[in-house]
Coordinates of C-alpha atoms and ligand atoms in Angstrom, one line a residue:
M892 CA -89.7 260.5 -0.3
T893 CA -88.3 259.0 -3.7
L894 CA -86.3 256.4 -3.8
G895 CA -83.9 255.6 -6.9
P896 CA -83.1 252.2 -7.7
P897 CA -83.0 249.2 -5.3
D898 CA -80.2 248.0 -6.0
K899 CA -77.9 251.5 -6.0
R900 CA -78.8 253.5 -2.9
L901 CA -75.4 254.5 -1.4
L902 CA -75.6 256.4 2.4
V903 CA -72.1 257.6 3.9
L904 CA -71.4 258.4 7.4
D905 CA -68.6 260.5 7.8
D906 CA -67.4 263.9 10.3
D907 CA -65.4 265.3 7.3
A908 CA -67.8 266.6 4.6
D909 CA -65.4 267.2 2.2
V910 CA -64.9 263.7 1.8
S911 CA -68.1 262.8 1.8
F912 CA -69.0 265.1 -0.9
T913 CA -65.8 263.0 -3.4
I914 CA -67.9 260.0 -1.9
C915 CA -70.9 261.0 -3.2
T916 CA -69.8 262.4 -7.1
I917 CA -67.7 259.0 -7.0
A918 CA -70.7 257.1 -6.3
K919 CA -72.9 259.3 -8.9
G920 CA -71.0 258.8 -11.4
A921 CA -71.0 255.3 -11.0
G922 CA -74.5 254.9 -11.3
H923 CA -75.5 255.5 -7.9
D924 CA -77.8 257.4 -6.3
A925 CA -75.6 258.5 -3.1
R926 CA -77.0 260.5 0.1
A927 CA -74.1 261.5 3.1
T928 CA -74.8 262.4 6.9
T929 CA -72.8 263.1 9.8
S930 CA -75.3 262.0 11.7
A931 CA -75.3 259.0 13.8
D932 CA -79.1 259.2 14.5
E933 CA -80.1 260.8 10.9
F934 CA -78.1 257.8 9.8
L935 CA -80.0 255.1 11.5
H936 CA -83.3 256.9 10.8
L937 CA -82.3 256.9 6.4
V938 CA -81.1 253.3 7.3
A939 CA -85.0 252.6 8.3
D940 CA -86.8 254.9 5.5
W941 CA -84.3 255.8 2.7
A942 CA -83.5 251.8 2.5
P943 CA -80.2 252.0 1.0
S944 CA -78.5 249.2 -0.8
H945 CA -74.6 250.3 0.1
L946 CA -73.3 251.4 3.1
I947 CA -70.0 253.9 3.2
V948 CA -69.3 254.2 7.5
D949 CA -66.9 255.7 8.9
L950 CA -65.3 253.9 11.8
A951 CA -63.4 257.0 13.7
M952 CA -65.9 259.9 14.2
P953 CA -64.6 262.7 17.2
E954 CA -68.6 262.2 18.0
V955 CA -69.7 259.0 17.0
D956 CA -68.6 255.7 17.9
G957 CA -68.3 253.6 14.2
V958 CA -67.5 249.9 16.0
E959 CA -71.2 251.0 17.5
I960 CA -73.0 251.7 14.4
L961 CA -71.9 248.6 13.3
K962 CA -73.5 247.1 15.9
R963 CA -76.6 248.9 15.5
L964 CA -77.2 247.4 11.9
A965 CA -76.3 243.7 12.7
D966 CA -79.0 244.6 15.2
I967 CA -81.3 245.2 12.8
A968 CA -79.7 242.2 10.3
F969 CA -79.2 245.0 7.9
D970 CA -78.3 243.0 4.9
G971 CA -77.4 245.3 2.1
V972 CA -73.6 245.8 1.4
V973 CA -72.0 247.7 3.7
I974 CA -67.9 248.8 3.2
V975 CA -65.7 250.6 6.2
A976 CA -63.4 254.0 6.4
S977 CA -61.1 255.3 7.4
G978 CA -57.7 256.7 7.5
L979 CA -56.5 254.5 10.6
G980 CA -54.0 251.6 10.6
N981 CA -54.9 248.6 7.8
R982 CA -54.8 246.5 10.8
V983 CA -57.6 248.4 12.7
L984 CA -60.0 248.3 9.4
E985 CA -59.7 245.0 8.8
A986 CA -60.1 244.3 12.2
A987 CA -63.3 246.0 12.5
G988 CA -64.1 244.9 8.8
R989 CA -63.8 241.2 10.3
A990 CA -65.6 241.5 13.1
A991 CA -68.4 243.6 11.1
A992 CA -68.5 240.5 9.1
E993 CA -68.9 238.1 11.9
N994 CA -71.7 239.5 13.0
G995 CA -73.3 239.4 9.9
L996 CA -73.2 241.6 7.9
N997 CA -72.0 242.0 4.6
V998 CA -68.7 243.8 4.7
S999 CA -67.6 243.8 1.2
G1000 CA -64.1 245.4 2.1
V1001 CA -62.3 248.2 3.3
L1002 CA -61.5 251.6 2.1
G1003 CA -58.6 253.0 3.9
K1004 CA -57.9 256.7 3.8
P1005 CA -56.7 258.2 1.7
F1006 CA -58.0 256.2 -1.3
T1007 CA -58.2 256.2 -5.2
P1008 CA -61.4 256.6 -6.9
N1009 CA -60.3 252.9 -8.2
R1010 CA -60.1 251.4 -5.1
L1011 CA -64.8 252.9 -4.5
R1012 CA -65.5 251.7 -7.6
E1013 CA -64.9 248.2 -7.5
L1014 CA -66.1 248.4 -3.5
L1015 CA -69.3 249.4 -4.7
S1016 CA -69.0 247.7 -7.7
D1017 CA -71.3 244.0 -7.8
K1018 CA -67.5 242.6 -8.6
T1019 CA -67.6 242.8 -4.7
H1020 CA -70.8 242.4 -4.1
Q1021 CA -70.7 239.1 -2.4
P1022 CA -74.1 237.3 -0.6
P1023 CA -74.5 237.5 3.0
L1024 CA -72.0 235.8 5.3
K1025 CA -75.5 234.3 6.6
A1026 CA -77.1 232.2 3.8
P1027 CA -80.7 232.0 3.7
E1028 CA -80.5 228.4 4.2
N1029 CA -78.3 228.7 7.1
R1030 CA -80.2 231.1 8.5
P1031 CA -82.7 229.2 11.3
Q1032 CA -86.0 227.5 9.6
E1033 CA -88.9 225.9 11.2
F1034 CA -87.9 223.5 11.0
Q1035 CA -85.4 221.7 14.0
V1036 CA -82.3 219.4 13.9
T1037 CA -82.9 217.1 17.3
R1038 CA -81.5 214.2 17.8
Q1039 CA -84.8 212.2 16.6
T1040 CA -85.3 214.0 13.2
L1041 CA -81.0 213.1 12.6
T1042 CA -81.9 209.8 13.1
A1043 CA -85.0 209.6 11.0
G1044 CA -83.2 211.0 8.4
L1045 CA -80.3 208.2 9.0
A1046 CA -82.6 205.6 8.7
E1047 CA -84.1 206.9 5.7
Q1048 CA -80.7 207.4 4.2
Q1049 CA -80.8 211.1 3.7
I1050 CA -78.0 212.0 4.1
G1051 CA -76.1 212.2 0.6
V1052 CA -72.8 213.7 -1.0
Y1053 CA -72.3 217.0 -3.1
Y1054 CA -67.9 217.0 -4.2
Q1055 CA -66.1 220.4 -3.8
P1056 CA -63.2 220.2 -6.9
K1057 CA -59.0 220.5 -5.5
V1058 CA -57.4 222.7 -8.7
S1059 CA -53.2 222.4 -8.2
C1060 CA -51.9 225.4 -8.3
A1061 CA -49.3 225.0 -10.3
T1062 CA -51.3 224.1 -13.3
E1063 CA -54.9 224.5 -12.6
K1064 CA -55.7 221.2 -13.2
C1065 CA -58.0 218.8 -11.3
I1066 CA -56.2 216.7 -8.4
G1067 CA -59.1 215.5 -6.1
F1068 CA -62.3 216.5 -4.3
E1069 CA -63.7 216.3 -1.1
A1070 CA -66.4 214.5 0.1
L1071 CA -69.2 217.1 2.0
A1072 CA -72.1 216.0 4.2
R1073 CA -75.5 217.1 2.7
W1074 CA -79.3 216.4 4.3
H1075 CA -81.4 216.6 1.7
H1076 CA -84.7 216.5 3.6
P1077 CA -88.2 216.1 2.1
D1078 CA -89.8 218.9 3.6
I1079 CA -87.5 222.2 3.6
G1080 CA -84.9 220.9 1.0
I1081 CA -80.8 221.2 1.1
I1082 CA -79.4 221.6 5.1
L1083 CA -75.6 222.0 5.8
P1084 CA -73.6 220.3 7.4
D1085 CA -73.2 222.4 10.0
R1086 CA -76.6 222.4 11.6
F1087 CA -76.0 218.9 12.0
I1088 CA -72.8 217.5 12.1
P1089 CA -71.9 218.9 15.9
L1090 CA -75.5 217.4 16.9
A1091 CA -74.1 214.1 15.4
E1092 CA -71.1 214.2 17.9
D1093 CA -72.8 215.0 20.2
T1094 CA -75.7 212.8 20.3
G1095 CA -73.4 209.6 19.1
L1096 CA -74.9 209.3 16.1
I1097 CA -71.6 210.4 14.5
G1098 CA -70.5 207.1 13.4
E1099 CA -73.1 206.4 11.4
L1100 CA -73.2 209.8 9.5
T1101 CA -69.6 208.7 8.8
R1102 CA -70.2 205.3 7.6
Q1103 CA -73.5 206.6 5.6
V1104 CA -70.9 209.5 4.1
F1105 CA -67.8 207.6 3.6
G1106 CA -69.8 204.2 1.9
Q1107 CA -71.5 206.9 -0.5
A1108 CA -68.1 208.3 -1.6
L1109 CA -66.1 205.7 -2.0
R1110 CA -68.5 204.1 -4.5
W1111 CA -69.1 207.4 -6.7
F1112 CA -64.7 207.4 -6.3
A1113 CA -64.3 204.0 -7.0
E1114 CA -66.3 203.8 -10.4
S1115 CA -64.6 207.1 -12.2
F1116 CA -61.2 207.2 -10.0
R1117 CA -60.3 203.6 -9.2
G1118 CA -56.6 203.4 -10.8
T1119 CA -55.8 206.8 -11.2
N1120 CA -53.8 209.5 -9.1
T1121 CA -57.4 211.4 -8.3
T1122 CA -57.5 211.9 -4.1
I1123 CA -61.2 212.1 -2.3
A1124 CA -60.9 213.7 0.3
L1125 CA -63.2 212.5 3.9
N1126 CA -64.0 214.7 6.8
M1127 CA -63.8 213.2 9.9
S1128 CA -64.7 214.3 13.0
V1129 CA -62.3 213.1 15.9
R1130 CA -64.9 211.7 17.8
V1131 CA -64.7 208.7 15.5
I1132 CA -60.6 208.0 15.5
A1133 CA -60.7 205.8 18.5
D1134 CA -63.9 204.0 17.0
A1135 CA -61.5 200.7 16.1
G1136 CA -64.4 198.7 13.7
L1137 CA -64.8 201.7 11.4
S1138 CA -61.1 201.5 10.3
E1139 CA -61.5 197.6 9.7
W1140 CA -65.0 198.7 8.0
L1141 CA -62.6 201.5 5.8
M1142 CA -60.0 199.0 4.5
T1143 CA -62.8 196.8 3.7
Q1144 CA -64.4 199.0 2.1
C1145 CA -61.3 199.7 0.3
Q1146 CA -60.2 196.6 -0.4
E1147 CA -63.7 195.4 -2.1
L1148 CA -64.4 198.7 -4.5
G1149 CA -60.0 198.3 -5.3
L1150 CA -59.4 201.5 -3.8
D1151 CA -55.8 202.5 -2.9
P1152 CA -55.7 204.4 0.6
H1153 CA -52.8 206.7 -1.0
Q1154 CA -55.9 208.0 -3.2
I1155 CA -58.0 208.3 0.7
V1156 CA -57.1 211.7 2.4
L1157 CA -58.6 212.0 6.1
E1158 CA -59.4 216.3 7.2
I1159 CA -59.0 216.0 10.5
T1160 CA -61.0 219.3 12.4
E1161 CA -59.1 219.3 15.6
S1162 CA -61.3 220.0 18.9
S1163 CA -61.5 220.4 22.8
S1164 CA -62.4 216.3 22.7
M1165 CA -58.8 215.8 21.8
E1166 CA -58.6 214.9 25.3
N1167 CA -56.1 212.0 24.9
P1168 CA -53.2 213.0 22.6
I1169 CA -51.6 209.2 23.0
M1170 CA -54.6 207.4 22.2
M1171 CA -54.8 209.8 19.2
L1172 CA -50.9 209.5 18.3
E1173 CA -51.1 205.6 17.9
F1174 CA -54.9 205.9 16.0
L1175 CA -53.5 208.9 13.7
T1176 CA -49.8 206.4 12.8
Q1177 CA -52.1 203.7 12.4
F1178 CA -54.0 205.0 9.6
R1179 CA -51.0 205.9 7.5
I1180 CA -48.8 203.3 8.8
K1181 CA -52.3 201.3 6.6
G1182 CA -51.4 204.0 3.3
F1183 CA -54.5 207.0 4.3
S1184 CA -53.0 210.5 4.2
L1185 CA -54.0 212.7 7.8
S1186 CA -55.0 216.5 6.7
I1187 CA -55.1 219.0 9.6
D1188 CA -58.3 220.2 8.4
D1189 CA -59.0 224.5 8.9
F1190 CA -55.7 224.3 10.2
G1191 CA -55.2 228.2 11.8
V1192 CA -58.2 228.5 13.8
G1193 CA -59.8 226.8 16.0
Y1194 CA -58.1 224.1 18.0
S1195 CA -54.9 223.7 15.2
S1196 CA -52.2 224.6 16.8
L1197 CA -48.3 224.1 16.0
I1198 CA -47.9 221.0 18.8
Q1199 CA -50.1 219.0 17.5
L1200 CA -49.1 219.8 13.9
A1201 CA -45.5 218.4 15.0
R1202 CA -46.8 216.0 17.3
L1203 CA -49.4 214.2 15.2
P1204 CA -48.7 212.4 11.9
F1205 CA -50.3 214.8 9.4
S1206 CA -49.1 214.5 6.0
E1207 CA -51.4 218.0 4.9
M1208 CA -52.4 221.1 5.9
K1209 CA -55.4 222.5 4.6
I1210 CA -55.4 226.3 5.4
D1211 CA -58.7 227.8 6.7
K1212 CA -60.7 229.5 4.5
M1213 CA -61.0 232.2 6.9
F1214 CA -57.3 233.5 5.6
I1215 CA -58.2 232.9 2.2
I1216 CA -61.5 234.6 1.9
S1217 CA -60.3 238.1 2.8
A1218 CA -56.7 238.1 1.4
P1219 CA -57.4 240.4 -1.9
Q1220 CA -58.5 242.5 0.8
S1221 CA -56.4 241.8 4.1
E1222 CA -52.1 242.1 3.6
E1223 CA -52.4 240.7 7.0
S1224 CA -54.4 237.1 5.7
Q1225 CA -52.2 237.4 2.9
K1226 CA -49.0 237.0 5.2
I1227 CA -50.3 234.8 7.8
A1228 CA -51.5 232.4 4.2
A1229 CA -48.0 232.9 3.2
A1230 CA -46.5 231.7 6.6
I1231 CA -49.0 229.2 6.6
V1232 CA -47.1 227.1 3.2
G1233 CA -43.9 228.3 3.9
L1234 CA -44.5 226.3 7.6
A1235 CA -45.7 223.3 5.8
R1236 CA -42.5 223.5 3.4
A1237 CA -40.0 223.5 6.6
L1238 CA -42.5 220.2 7.5
G1239 CA -42.7 218.2 4.2
L1240 CA -46.5 219.0 4.6
L1241 CA -48.7 218.8 1.2
V1242 CA -50.7 222.7 2.2
T1243 CA -54.2 222.8 0.7
A1244 CA -55.8 226.1 0.7
E1245 CA -59.3 226.9 1.0
G1246 CA -61.8 229.7 0.1
V1247 CA -60.7 231.1 -3.2
E1248 CA -63.5 233.0 -4.4
D1249 CA -61.9 234.9 -7.5
Q1250 CA -58.4 234.9 -9.7
W1251 CA -55.9 236.9 -8.1
T1252 CA -56.2 234.9 -5.5
L1253 CA -55.7 231.3 -7.5
S1254 CA -52.5 233.0 -9.0
F1255 CA -51.5 234.5 -5.2
L1256 CA -51.2 230.9 -3.7
A1257 CA -49.2 229.5 -6.8
E1258 CA -47.0 231.9 -6.2
I1259 CA -46.0 232.0 -2.6
G1260 CA -45.9 227.9 -3.6
C1261 CA -49.4 226.6 -2.1
D1262 CA -50.4 223.4 -3.7
S1263 CA -53.1 222.8 -4.1
A1264 CA -56.5 225.1 -3.9
Q1265 CA -60.7 225.2 -3.2
G1266 CA -63.0 227.2 -3.8
Y1267 CA -66.5 228.7 -4.5
F1268 CA -63.9 230.6 -8.1
I1269 CA -62.9 226.4 -9.2
A1270 CA -66.7 225.3 -8.3
R1271 CA -69.0 224.7 -5.4
P1272 CA -69.5 221.5 -3.7
M1273 CA -72.0 219.7 -6.6
S1274 CA -73.8 216.6 -6.7
P1275 CA -72.7 213.7 -7.9
D1276 CA -73.7 214.0 -11.2
D1277 CA -72.6 217.3 -11.4
T1278 CA -69.5 217.2 -10.0
L1279 CA -68.8 214.3 -13.5
S1280 CA -70.4 217.3 -16.3
W1281 CA -68.2 220.0 -14.7
L1282 CA -65.3 217.2 -14.6
A1283 CA -66.0 216.6 -18.4
N1284 CA -66.0 220.4 -19.3
P1285 CA -65.1 222.8 -16.4
P1286 CA -65.9 225.7 -16.6
V1287 CA -62.5 227.6 -14.9
I1288 CA -60.5 225.8 -15.3
D1289 CA -58.5 223.8 -18.0
G1290 CA -58.2 220.3 -17.9
G1291 CA -59.6 217.5 -16.0
C1292 CA -58.6 214.7 -13.5
Ligands
C2E2707 P1 -64.2 221.7 5.8 O1 -64.7 220.5 6.3 O2 -64.2 223.2 6.0 O3 -65.5 221.9 4.4 C1 -65.1 223.4 3.5 C2 -66.5 224.7 4.0 O4 -66.1 225.5 2.9 C3 -67.5 223.7 2.9 O5 -69.5 223.9 3.6 C4 -67.5 224.3 1.6 O6 -69.1 224.4 1.1 C5 -67.3 225.9 2.2 N1 -66.2 226.4 0.7 C6 -66.0 226.3 -0.3 N2 -65.2 227.3 -1.2 C7 -65.8 228.3 -0.3 C8 -65.5 229.5 -1.3 O7 -64.8 229.0 -1.6 N3 -66.0 230.7 -0.4 C9 -66.6 229.8 1.0 N4 -67.6 231.4 1.9 N5 -66.9 228.5 1.4 C10 -66.4 227.4 1.0 P2 -70.1 222.9 4.0 O8 -70.2 221.7 3.2 O9 -71.3 223.7 4.9 O10 -69.4 222.0 5.3 C11 -69.1 222.5 6.6 C12 -68.0 221.9 7.5 O11 -69.3 220.8 7.9 C13 -66.8 221.4 7.0 O12 -66.1 221.9 7.3 C14 -66.8 219.9 7.9 O13 -66.1 220.4 9.0 C15 -68.4 219.7 8.1 N6 -68.8 218.7 7.3 C16 -69.1 218.3 6.1 N7 -69.2 217.1 5.7 C17 -68.8 216.2 6.5 C18 -68.3 215.1 7.2 O14 -69.4 214.8 6.0 N8 -68.3 214.4 8.2 C19 -67.8 215.2 8.8 N9 -67.6 215.3 10.8 N10 -68.0 216.8 9.0 C20 -68.7 216.8 8.1
CA2708 CA1 -62.8 219.8 5.1
CA2709 CA1 -61.5 223.6 5.8

């Protein structure tokens, strides 16, 4: 079998031969080698033998279950771009696209029928070609993150901090940073926090980890931003909120470094471990009285709820990146983001959106009145030195802190 250019081979699964023909014609015009089939078996064989870089899968076919096909693709860890198509309503399409993405498929978008040639070209172009959701660094590696290895990593001071800038949506200028933990392992490189924070929380290491991360972040921040309006956001596990020693230590750090607690935002992700809401209310209120800002992280998913918002003394909410990353393709996500901004306004809270991956989203957030934004479009999390270089010469955003 002859193979076209490895990065541009499109395979279409659709029961309507006319639609497939149109898709293939447009794709060929856009420089793709393109093939189509109406049979699920042939489709799966071609995925294995022809190694397409892009797939278009129709969801509603009389003889084939498109959702089942997406599951099969996830099972074989297909790592090309997947486009989900159908004449079903947008909500169904978006739900299927999300389910496929959550299974680890690299879904570049959904193609509602009828579609315009431009929409198809856009989905096939590199512009929407995102890296797979399961980035290589998140894939299981031979190295095991265990209580022992993490204890050793903490003893060796291997946990470092990266910083992601936060900009004002109205001015697009940098107004602060979020500190994100990174484990610099001498043998395997950088390990992302999702692999070790939950373990630290379950094994009682989170207190020590929090002190190491906060300590580094505050020293770095004080050096350049003492006495300014710039803020630093620190992720605080609910497991350490009731640690009175930590809160005392945090106050002492601020005094020693000459930092005003108003410059510090504590981002709290709720979890099922918020077993004792009354005690939580007391501790959170104490932080607010001392002048720290409190942000409810990942709002809209998981355990964050309206009840917690109303009862606890938060000053900011952070819209979960799930709604923001998908906003350009999903009207539903746009409506949810706008509703959360409205809610924040009504409650007198500031609102930040994370997961801004393009200019359209940043402009959209400004339009709906969101205060600030974070995301790969503005900057990825960076090492302390790279963050300062970025600030001195921000590549996308004008101005600086
Ligand atoms: P989070 O607080 O929701 O942090 C935002 C995550 O989204 C970061 O992942 C960041 O790299 C990623 N992100 C930012 N912009 C974009 C974007 O435009 N697109 C996409 N796809 N992702 C984006 P990271 O650094 O891997 O952190 C994961 C989670 O680990 C954090 O989620 C936070 O819950 C936790 N975490 C990180 N550092 C600490 C820490 O020091 N203490 C505690 N307790 N948790 C931490
Ligand atoms: Ca956070
Ligand atoms: Ca978040």
